[in-house]
Amino acid sequence: MALVVQKFGGTSVADAERMRGVADYIARTCKRGDRPVVVVSAMGHETDDLLDMAAKVSKSRPGREMDMLITAGERKAMALLCMALHDLGIAADSFTGSQAGVLTTSEHTKARIVEMRPRRVEAALAAGRVPVVGGAQGVSTDREVTFLGRGGSDTTAVALAKALGAEVCELYTDVSGVFSADPRVVPGARRLARVSYEEMLEMNAAGCPKPAMRSVEFARTHGVPLHVRSSFTWEPGTWIEEESVMEHPIVSAVLSDQSEAKLTVAGVPDRPGVAAKLFRALADRLVNVDMIEQNVSLHGTTDISFTVPHEDLADAQEVTSGLQAELGASGVFADPEIATVSIVGAGMKTHPGVSATMFEVLAAEGINIEMISTSAIRLTCVVRQSEADRAVVALHKSFCLDSDDDPGGVGAPASGRSPGLGPRAGQSARAPK
Amino acid sequence: MALVVQKFGGTSVADAERMRGVADYIARTCKRGDRPVVVVSAMGHETDDLLDMAAKVSKSRPGREMDMLITAGERKAMALLCMALHDLGIAADSFTGSQAGVLTTSEHTKARIVEMRPRRVEAALAAGRVPVVGGAQGVSTDREVTFLGRGGSDTTAVALAKALGAEVCELYTDVSGVFSADPRVVPGARRLARVSYEEMLEMNAAGCPKPAMRSVEFARTHGVPLHVRSSFTWEPGTWIEEESVMEHPIVSAVLSDQSEAKLTVAGVPDRPGVAAKLFRALADRLVNVDMIEQNVSLHGTTDISFTVPHEDLADAQEVTSGLQAELGASGVFADPEIATVSIVGAGMKTHPGVSATMFEVLAAEGINIEMISTSAIRLTCVVRQSEADRAVVALHKSFCLDSDDDPGGVGAPASGRSPGLGPRAGQSARAPK
Amino acid sequence: MALVVQKFGGTSVADAERMRGVADYIARTCKRGDRPVVVVSAMGHETDDLLDMAAKVSKSRPGREMDMLITAGERKAMALLCMALHDLGIAADSFTGSQAGVLTTSEHTKARIVEMRPRRVEAALAAGRVPVVGGAQGVSTDREVTFLGRGGSDTTAVALAKALGAEVCELYTDVSGVFSADPRVVPGARRLARVSYEEMLEMNAAGCPKPAMRSVEFARTHGVPLHVRSSFTWEPGTWIEEESVMEHPIVSAVLSDQSEAKLTVAGVPDRPGVAAKLFRALADRLVNVDMIEQNVSLHGTTDISFTVPHEDLADAQEVTSGLQAELGASGVFADPEIATVSIVGAGMKTHPGVSATMFEVLAAEGINIEMISTSAIRLTCVVRQSEADRAVVALHKSFCLDSDDDPGGVGAPASGRSPGLGPRAGQSARAPK
Amino acid sequence: MALVVQKFGGTSVADAERMRGVADYIARTCKRGDRPVVVVSAMGHETDDLLDMAAKVSKSRPGREMDMLITAGERKAMALLCMALHDLGIAADSFTGSQAGVLTTSEHTKARIVEMRPRRVEAALAAGRVPVVGGAQGVSTDREVTFLGRGGSDTTAVALAKALGAEVCELYTDVSGVFSADPRVVPGARRLARVSYEEMLEMNAAGCPKPAMRSVEFARTHGVPLHVRSSFTWEPGTWIEEESVMEHPIVSAVLSDQSEAKLTVAGVPDRPGVAAKLFRALADRLVNVDMIEQNVSLHGTTDISFTVPHEDLADAQEVTSGLQAELGASGVFADPEIATVSIVGAGMKTHPGVSATMFEVLAAEGINIEMISTSAIRLTCVVRQSEADRAVVALHKSFCLDSDDDPGGVGAPASGRSPGLGPRAGQSARAPK
């Protein structure tokens, strides 16, 4: 009789057949005795299509009207899903964000939730009905319709799970979970049975796109366990929860990100305030700086290197070159051919040799490390883009993540432990010798 | 400074370009000094698409959810139109049916308006803003979202025009008005500058599909002048209004309808109650009977003929054949190869010879009349389907409706004359000698 | 038994209902005894949608694949139209550009027709079948699929009409013809029954968007009469043909174009070669210069003014300002708040006073003329944008083009008169006193 | 340097983002040194949309035009995919079925391949280019465009793999492979690393919908190994190949099918020819009879039970009831509340006790068996529909398929064996004690 929030993203309800499949799955949840509260996104690419349409119609696009427009997408999805449930004999009621008591700020197109008052949702549950709530929408304090922005359905789902005291917030999507590496690069990559919020956030930072960092942060803040899983195969997926309830693998995943470029400002006099001036100017231009490294030379000059997304490179170059004279730099060099390679693992905190191992593995592969950045549970190196895949394969193998290495590995799931899907500590987490 | 309700149908806002075109037109209305109140339908075929989608997802389709679904279409259109107006410097606010004070019954999918309380619309007008109202939607007395059914946007527009005291309700559509005959049959057919409500309703009954009979009736009841016009060419179209303000052409239009079939129950004893039994049984089966004719023979038997839409023919045959024995009829004969040909004109009331003229014209063409039906301002004959077009052409010409009667007429084929579009006044109204 | 090419544009076949309507119309053409050859564009916005999709998928978009992609749109339309004809008992065959013998250059995405060999089309006609040809597509000399570019369906239609010796090429579109002025500006504007190729081309140049100038030029070159008409109302529309078969109205239409801006290079020394240098530089930058005017002052300097489309204004300013020093100009001034107002009429050639009349009308309205440009049958003035609509209304009235000049005119506002659509011949052509 | 046919279904290329993702994956295949030949289906639901459109436009839908219409879908997909590859620096050429040498019968809408002459595909490969072939299309012996029917892209892929001698035909879809049971019913269900053609066909027969039986049969006939895998996660999936190269699990999967109903003809005299008459009549009515069971009683009468798809039930009842008197039956009873439960495994051939085990497991669960049907490697029981899920769970556990039971189980893949993805024989295949 668990209360479960089930959130279905756009690809999960992309067409009539999948919509009916989702209804069938919700009906199975009910028959198993659980009580689902459903949050649904707009079907397929509808939100993108609405944004495209708005862009074709208008240059100004006032926020009030944009939110009136975009929220039409979830209205359609929630109404259709209720119809499909009705066909299966499941009593269900659709609720807009307003009806579901999602109170938000009045920042149109990117409103934030300020309070949840899900009275009608609770009443529907009490009456044995399935509430189906439109994701990513709310009502502002001045009674206007608001939209929470892209990925806002996850936020709605987590907020509802918290407000209703649900056991878990299940995020149904088109992938079967979070993997130890990209299976396109490492065919032996395994699906992770569970990761901590912290690991997931570091994996997001290291280039893992799903689930959205925003919803993971929100879930961590509110202590809501997430279960990321597939609405195509319906297999159990990856749990994201408190580290304390988990054992700690040393390294959980190896990631690579090729979306950044490196800029180097060479020969800067080693004086206070130089970096401050540079990065203030970049921030003013809204350039997202990720990694920064500065090396002082013997001769009183220094080279400052930093990475930025490819789409910000032109702006960053312009800002930096504009400052070159003022900073007294000898040159500005852009390098778009880089990639980051990262390892992430909660156990790194307590296993000091991990970074050395990573450097040795890359050295053994003849791969040069150009920049290094660390957090408590992540270690990131910048390498040549052409060598990134090779680095990932070698690291994945060396940290014993390849599925051959571990008989109880990925997807060797449901091992009788409660909730029980993951690799055994010490195996997947075993540090390389 | 006229207050004008402007209603734009689906084809008028079918895509971004047309949406912007409509906004431009509304802006011109404002600049001319008039005050528009806009009613907008869902874009293009969106309502059909939503119904299709619902049919693919669900067999049961509960009304509450259907109305939640379908009204999403107008929400999108009204929000987009406000955005486009905003780009042109016109302050505009979108209003759902509920926000516009359209109070309805709670019959989902076909609610009827019970009261108009357009306070927010009036407030917007008072503030010099353009109100843009989603058509065909309202809120029921139990606060649920309702849909007025297909063609409901016209109803919203007329109801708003009445409630706000607008001078005219302009219905923008994809045709340039109402014609004196179908231009595919009669190339010299002309656009009518004005018709009375009565004439329009009779033309609807005689097979003219636009504007919808429901909105014409509603406009007549409330005394709201309609102006049916094109959002493609923006020419002035056809006014539909009180007969009293108009002169009376004898014949305004010639129409033909090929959507009906004829059924004859032959050799029925001429006794009271026979017809009652037959048409009660047909009514119970929901068969729409249009024309009815009964001829008593010398021998105490009678033949009853009636017309029904082709789609009701099978049902009607089944009902009638089932009653054959009980009625004592000698046979039941179906004839799907018929057509009606009608003339409609407000002046027919005061010109007694019109029917004789119509019969003479058909006789001169060698066209046999199979059934006749009349109203005060309409005269309808059933003829062979294969002869219907010829009948229309002959009648249009004989009642001097052809634009050729005017040497400068439209489409006057390559006659070397300079442009000229219409007949002279007084000609179209002249009865044939 | 006329052979007629009927071309249906995207809006004419935008959905299933309209597709069936077009089939019904073609069937009527056959039943009337004429022999149609049909050219059909992609449905609705399909070509735009395909281009959008390609832009989302690829930056490079190689031409061969683009043409393979885009021509899929007409394939669908032609196949569907044949199916709809089949339902009506009309034998019809669809033909791709290649099957129809449209041989083109190999410039992908904008191929030009080099030869027509419509053997299969002729064979279908000979067999009593209706050929339905996909518009805007062909096969190159190296046997690859090619696309003729936007508006290419008109070209296909005219080329087929020429090759097959058709009597007329009918272009069905969403407007009912060419008007004497924009009905949004001049409610009494009238549809022109016929214009000459020359007039139409001048009207295109003066801002009339439809039909596309390219197809008019092509039709003039090949002596193919065009008939532009509506597939919504099916009324006869506007014929475009040789002037010799027509009488000559002095002024056929009044047009305005607000899409251009004016640039003035002031105080240029009056020396040979100055204008050459300026306009060569603009041409090199691909700026489309429309009108040019140069006034020499007493003091040996001159001001050069010219108009360019708004979207070229920034480029034109950059080029011009860059040359300012070299040209010795005292300043460069941009003025985006202008509009052109034009009158077009074949009879202007033989009526010398027309330009004086135009200037007098504008003067009487207090409207200042800023630039003037003429052709044999067109007279264009640049005025303030805010005064353009007033100029058009005054000119339309002064040249007796208003349909009010005819007591039975279209849209003659609620005058109590019975229906009547047009002006009398001889009036629209009368020069103002 | 393996030659690999990669077939991407509609969901794999449903939108621009996924199309680019597929191109990226193909580019990785090239960079790894393999040589891909790509077959692509129409994007997302395009084929369905085209069929819907045709149904809205036409009742007759002649086959030639249908095939012209439907094949437009793959044309678009193949052109777009080539564009996306071009962006990544991969030279690629799109080929229609005709250009790829797919020669078919002339049965429109369901043509069959008669010969493969992929000369242009081979030439592209030889030139180091990636051929991208439109799926499910060909050219008939009379040179008309043909369509192979739904699922025809798989057929194109297998036929190309055979003709080109490819090592494997990879079918990319939205699920990650074939499972040992439906994960919605058995959360511990595992992905099968490999199954034999025979097992797959029996699983299809027992209710497993993907991959389509037709393509599996085609692959078996031509000895082409299939690899069914996910284009969402890109994990290795399920191989389908010759049994001889595999070890034999006793039971590979447990399946259930709830799409059939049972009809019983009771009290039929036990005479020759009774069943023949009944099933001939059903065959004549095109009813698909699946399982049949007949029990002779002591009293010389017999009950005949059989199953039919729910959609054929009404027809089957009508036929059967119509024969009741003639057959001398005492009654006809329909029962829609049944389900089949099946176990499939290549090892069943050599392990005689499997059926007894299945019956014991069901008995222990108190589940009554109503009908039984067997093949060499499949055993199917009819049970109450309400008990089917429970039966599946119990059987999956008893045959040790639950992933807990087997440390080397599902997804515990890539176990170092070549090609090496599956469970070890004797573990997943261990018969219950």
CSV table of N, CA, C and O in Angstrom, one decimal, chain C residues 250-304:
chain,number,residue,atom,x,y,z
C,250,ILE,N,-6.7,53.0,-68.0
C,250,ILE,CA,-5.6,53.9,-67.8
C,250,ILE,C,-4.9,53.4,-66.5
C,250,ILE,O,-3.7,53.2,-66.5
C,251,VAL,N,-5.7,53.3,-65.5
C,251,VAL,CA,-5.1,52.9,-64.2
C,251,VAL,C,-5.8,51.6,-63.8
C,251,VAL,O,-7.1,51.7,-63.6
C,252,SER,N,-5.1,50.6,-63.6
C,252,SER,CA,-5.8,49.3,-63.1
C,252,SER,C,-5.7,49.1,-61.6
C,252,SER,O,-6.6,48.6,-61.0
C,253,ALA,N,-4.6,49.6,-61.0
C,253,ALA,CA,-4.5,49.3,-59.6
C,253,ALA,C,-3.6,50.3,-58.9
C,253,ALA,O,-2.7,51.0,-59.6
C,254,VAL,N,-3.8,50.5,-57.6
C,254,VAL,CA,-3.0,51.4,-56.8
C,254,VAL,C,-2.3,50.5,-55.7
C,254,VAL,O,-3.0,49.7,-55.1
C,255,LEU,N,-1.0,50.6,-55.6
C,255,LEU,CA,-0.3,49.7,-54.7
C,255,LEU,C,0.6,50.5,-53.8
C,255,LEU,O,1.0,51.6,-54.1
C,256,SER,N,0.9,49.9,-52.6
C,256,SER,CA,1.8,50.5,-51.7
C,256,SER,C,2.7,49.4,-51.2
C,256,SER,O,2.3,48.3,-51.0
C,257,ASP,N,4.0,49.8,-50.9
C,257,ASP,CA,5.0,48.9,-50.4
C,257,ASP,C,5.7,49.5,-49.3
C,257,ASP,O,6.2,50.6,-49.4
C,258,GLN,N,5.6,48.9,-48.1
C,258,GLN,CA,6.3,49.5,-46.9
C,258,GLN,C,7.5,48.7,-46.5
C,258,GLN,O,7.9,48.8,-45.4
C,259,SER,N,8.0,47.9,-47.4
C,259,SER,CA,9.1,47.0,-47.0
C,259,SER,C,10.5,47.6,-47.3
C,259,SER,O,11.5,46.9,-47.1
C,260,GLU,N,10.5,48.9,-47.8
C,260,GLU,CA,11.8,49.4,-48.1
C,260,GLU,C,12.2,50.6,-47.2
C,260,GLU,O,11.3,51.2,-46.6
C,261,ALA,N,13.4,50.9,-47.2
C,261,ALA,CA,13.9,52.0,-46.5
C,261,ALA,C,14.7,52.9,-47.5
C,261,ALA,O,15.1,52.4,-48.5
C,262,LYS,N,15.0,54.2,-47.1
C,262,LYS,CA,15.7,55.1,-48.0
C,262,LYS,C,17.1,55.4,-47.4
C,262,LYS,O,17.2,55.6,-46.2
C,263,LEU,N,18.1,55.5,-48.2
C,263,LEU,CA,19.4,55.9,-47.8
C,263,LEU,C,19.8,57.1,-48.6
C,263,LEU,O,19.6,57.1,-49.8
C,264,THR,N,20.3,58.1,-48.0
C,264,THR,CA,20.8,59.3,-48.7
C,264,THR,C,22.3,59.5,-48.5
C,264,THR,O,22.7,59.6,-47.3
C,265,VAL,N,23.0,59.7,-49.5
C,265,VAL,CA,24.4,60.1,-49.4
C,265,VAL,C,24.5,61.5,-49.8
C,265,VAL,O,24.2,61.8,-51.0
C,266,ALA,N,24.8,62.4,-48.8
C,266,ALA,CA,24.6,63.8,-49.1
C,266,ALA,C,25.9,64.5,-49.4
C,266,ALA,O,27.0,64.0,-49.0
C,267,GLY,N,25.9,65.5,-50.2
C,267,GLY,CA,27.0,66.4,-50.5
C,267,GLY,C,28.2,65.7,-51.2
C,267,GLY,O,29.3,66.1,-51.0
C,268,VAL,N,27.8,64.8,-52.1
C,268,VAL,CA,28.9,64.2,-52.9
C,268,VAL,C,29.3,65.1,-54.0
C,268,VAL,O,28.5,65.8,-54.7
C,269,PRO,N,30.6,65.3,-54.3
C,269,PRO,CA,31.1,66.1,-55.4
C,269,PRO,C,30.5,65.5,-56.7
C,269,PRO,O,30.5,64.3,-56.9
C,270,ASP,N,30.1,66.4,-57.5
C,270,ASP,CA,29.4,66.0,-58.8
C,270,ASP,C,30.5,65.6,-59.8
C,270,ASP,O,30.8,66.4,-60.7
C,271,ARG,N,31.0,64.4,-59.7
C,271,ARG,CA,32.1,63.9,-60.5
C,271,ARG,C,31.6,62.6,-61.2
C,271,ARG,O,30.9,61.8,-60.5
C,272,PRO,N,32.2,62.3,-62.4
C,272,PRO,CA,31.9,61.0,-63.0
C,272,PRO,C,32.4,59.9,-62.1
C,272,PRO,O,33.4,60.0,-61.4
C,273,GLY,N,31.7,58.8,-62.1
C,273,GLY,CA,32.2,57.6,-61.4
C,273,GLY,C,31.8,57.4,-60.0
C,273,GLY,O,32.0,56.4,-59.4
C,274,VAL,N,31.3,58.5,-59.4
C,274,VAL,CA,30.9,58.4,-58.0
C,274,VAL,C,29.8,57.4,-57.8
C,274,VAL,O,29.9,56.5,-57.0
C,275,ALA,N,28.7,57.5,-58.6
C,275,ALA,CA,27.6,56.6,-58.5
C,275,ALA,C,28.1,55.2,-58.8
C,275,ALA,O,27.7,54.2,-58.1
C,276,ALA,N,28.9,55.0,-59.8
C,276,ALA,CA,29.4,53.7,-60.2
C,276,ALA,C,30.1,53.0,-59.0
C,276,ALA,O,29.8,51.9,-58.7
C,277,LYS,N,30.9,53.8,-58.4
C,277,LYS,CA,31.7,53.2,-57.2
C,277,LYS,C,30.7,52.7,-56.1
C,277,LYS,O,30.8,51.7,-55.6
C,278,LEU,N,29.8,53.6,-55.8
C,278,LEU,CA,28.8,53.3,-54.8
C,278,LEU,C,28.0,52.1,-55.1
C,278,LEU,O,27.9,51.2,-54.3
C,279,PHE,N,27.4,52.0,-56.3
C,279,PHE,CA,26.5,51.0,-56.5
C,279,PHE,C,27.2,49.6,-56.9
C,279,PHE,O,26.6,48.6,-56.7
C,280,ARG,N,28.4,49.7,-57.3
C,280,ARG,CA,29.2,48.5,-57.4
C,280,ARG,C,29.5,47.9,-56.1
C,280,ARG,O,29.3,46.7,-55.9
C,281,ALA,N,29.8,48.7,-55.1
C,281,ALA,CA,30.1,48.2,-53.8
C,281,ALA,C,28.9,47.6,-53.2
C,281,ALA,O,28.9,46.6,-52.5
C,282,LEU,N,27.7,48.2,-53.4
C,282,LEU,CA,26.5,47.7,-52.9
C,282,LEU,C,26.1,46.3,-53.6
C,282,LEU,O,25.7,45.4,-52.9
C,283,ALA,N,26.4,46.3,-54.9
C,283,ALA,CA,26.1,45.0,-55.6
C,283,ALA,C,27.0,43.9,-55.1
C,283,ALA,O,26.6,42.8,-54.9
C,284,ASP,N,28.3,44.3,-54.8
C,284,ASP,CA,29.2,43.3,-54.3
C,284,ASP,C,28.7,42.7,-53.0
C,284,ASP,O,29.0,41.6,-52.7
C,285,ARG,N,28.0,43.5,-52.2
C,285,ARG,CA,27.6,43.1,-50.9
C,285,ARG,C,26.2,42.4,-51.0
C,285,ARG,O,25.6,42.1,-50.0
C,286,LEU,N,25.7,42.2,-52.3
C,286,LEU,CA,24.4,41.6,-52.5
C,286,LEU,C,23.2,42.4,-52.0
C,286,LEU,O,22.2,41.9,-51.6
C,287,VAL,N,23.4,43.7,-51.9
C,287,VAL,CA,22.3,44.6,-51.5
C,287,VAL,C,21.4,44.9,-52.7
C,287,VAL,O,21.9,45.2,-53.8
C,288,ASN,N,20.0,44.6,-52.5
C,288,ASN,CA,19.1,44.9,-53.6
C,288,ASN,C,18.7,46.4,-53.6
C,288,ASN,O,17.9,46.8,-52.8
C,289,VAL,N,19.2,47.1,-54.6
C,289,VAL,CA,18.8,48.5,-54.7
C,289,VAL,C,17.6,48.6,-55.6
C,289,VAL,O,17.6,48.0,-56.7
C,290,ASP,N,16.6,49.3,-55.2
C,290,ASP,CA,15.4,49.4,-56.0
C,290,ASP,C,15.4,50.8,-56.7
C,290,ASP,O,15.9,50.9,-57.8
C,291,MET,N,14.9,51.9,-56.1
C,291,MET,CA,14.8,53.2,-56.7
C,291,MET,C,16.1,53.9,-56.4
C,291,MET,O,16.7,53.8,-55.4
C,292,ILE,N,16.5,54.8,-57.4
C,292,ILE,CA,17.7,55.6,-57.2
C,292,ILE,C,17.3,57.0,-57.7
C,292,ILE,O,16.6,57.2,-58.7
C,293,GLU,N,17.8,58.0,-57.0
C,293,GLU,CA,17.5,59.4,-57.4
C,293,GLU,C,18.8,60.3,-57.1
C,293,GLU,O,19.3,60.1,-56.0
C,294,GLN,N,19.1,61.1,-58.0
C,294,GLN,CA,20.3,62.0,-57.8
C,294,GLN,C,19.9,63.4,-58.2
C,294,GLN,O,19.4,63.6,-59.3
C,295,ASN,N,20.2,64.3,-57.3
C,295,ASN,CA,19.9,65.8,-57.6
C,295,ASN,C,21.2,66.5,-57.5
C,295,ASN,O,21.8,66.6,-56.5
C,296,VAL,N,21.5,67.2,-58.6
C,296,VAL,CA,22.7,68.0,-58.6
C,296,VAL,C,22.4,69.4,-58.1
C,296,VAL,O,21.4,70.0,-58.5
C,297,SER,N,23.2,69.9,-57.2
C,297,SER,CA,22.9,71.2,-56.6
C,297,SER,C,23.7,72.3,-57.5
C,297,SER,O,24.5,71.9,-58.3
C,298,LEU,N,23.5,73.5,-57.2
C,298,LEU,CA,24.2,74.6,-57.9
C,298,LEU,C,25.7,74.6,-57.5
C,298,LEU,O,26.5,75.1,-58.3
C,299,HIS,N,25.9,74.1,-56.4
C,299,HIS,CA,27.3,74.2,-55.9
C,299,HIS,C,28.2,73.1,-56.2
C,299,HIS,O,29.2,72.9,-55.5
C,300,GLY,N,27.8,72.3,-57.2
C,300,GLY,CA,28.7,71.3,-57.6
C,300,GLY,C,28.7,70.0,-56.8
C,300,GLY,O,29.4,69.1,-57.0
C,301,THR,N,27.8,70.0,-55.8
C,301,THR,CA,27.6,68.7,-55.1
C,301,THR,C,26.3,68.2,-55.4
C,301,THR,O,25.4,68.8,-55.9
C,302,THR,N,26.1,66.9,-55.0
C,302,THR,CA,24.9,66.2,-55.3
C,302,THR,C,24.5,65.3,-54.2
C,302,THR,O,25.3,64.9,-53.4
C,303,ASP,N,23.2,65.1,-54.0
C,303,ASP,CA,22.7,64.1,-53.1
C,303,ASP,C,22.2,62.9,-53.8
C,303,ASP,O,21.4,63.0,-54.7
C,304,ILE,N,22.6,61.7,-53.4
C,304,ILE,CA,22.2,60.5,-54.0
C,304,ILE,C,21.3,59.7,-53.0
C,304,ILE,O,21.7,59.4,-51.9
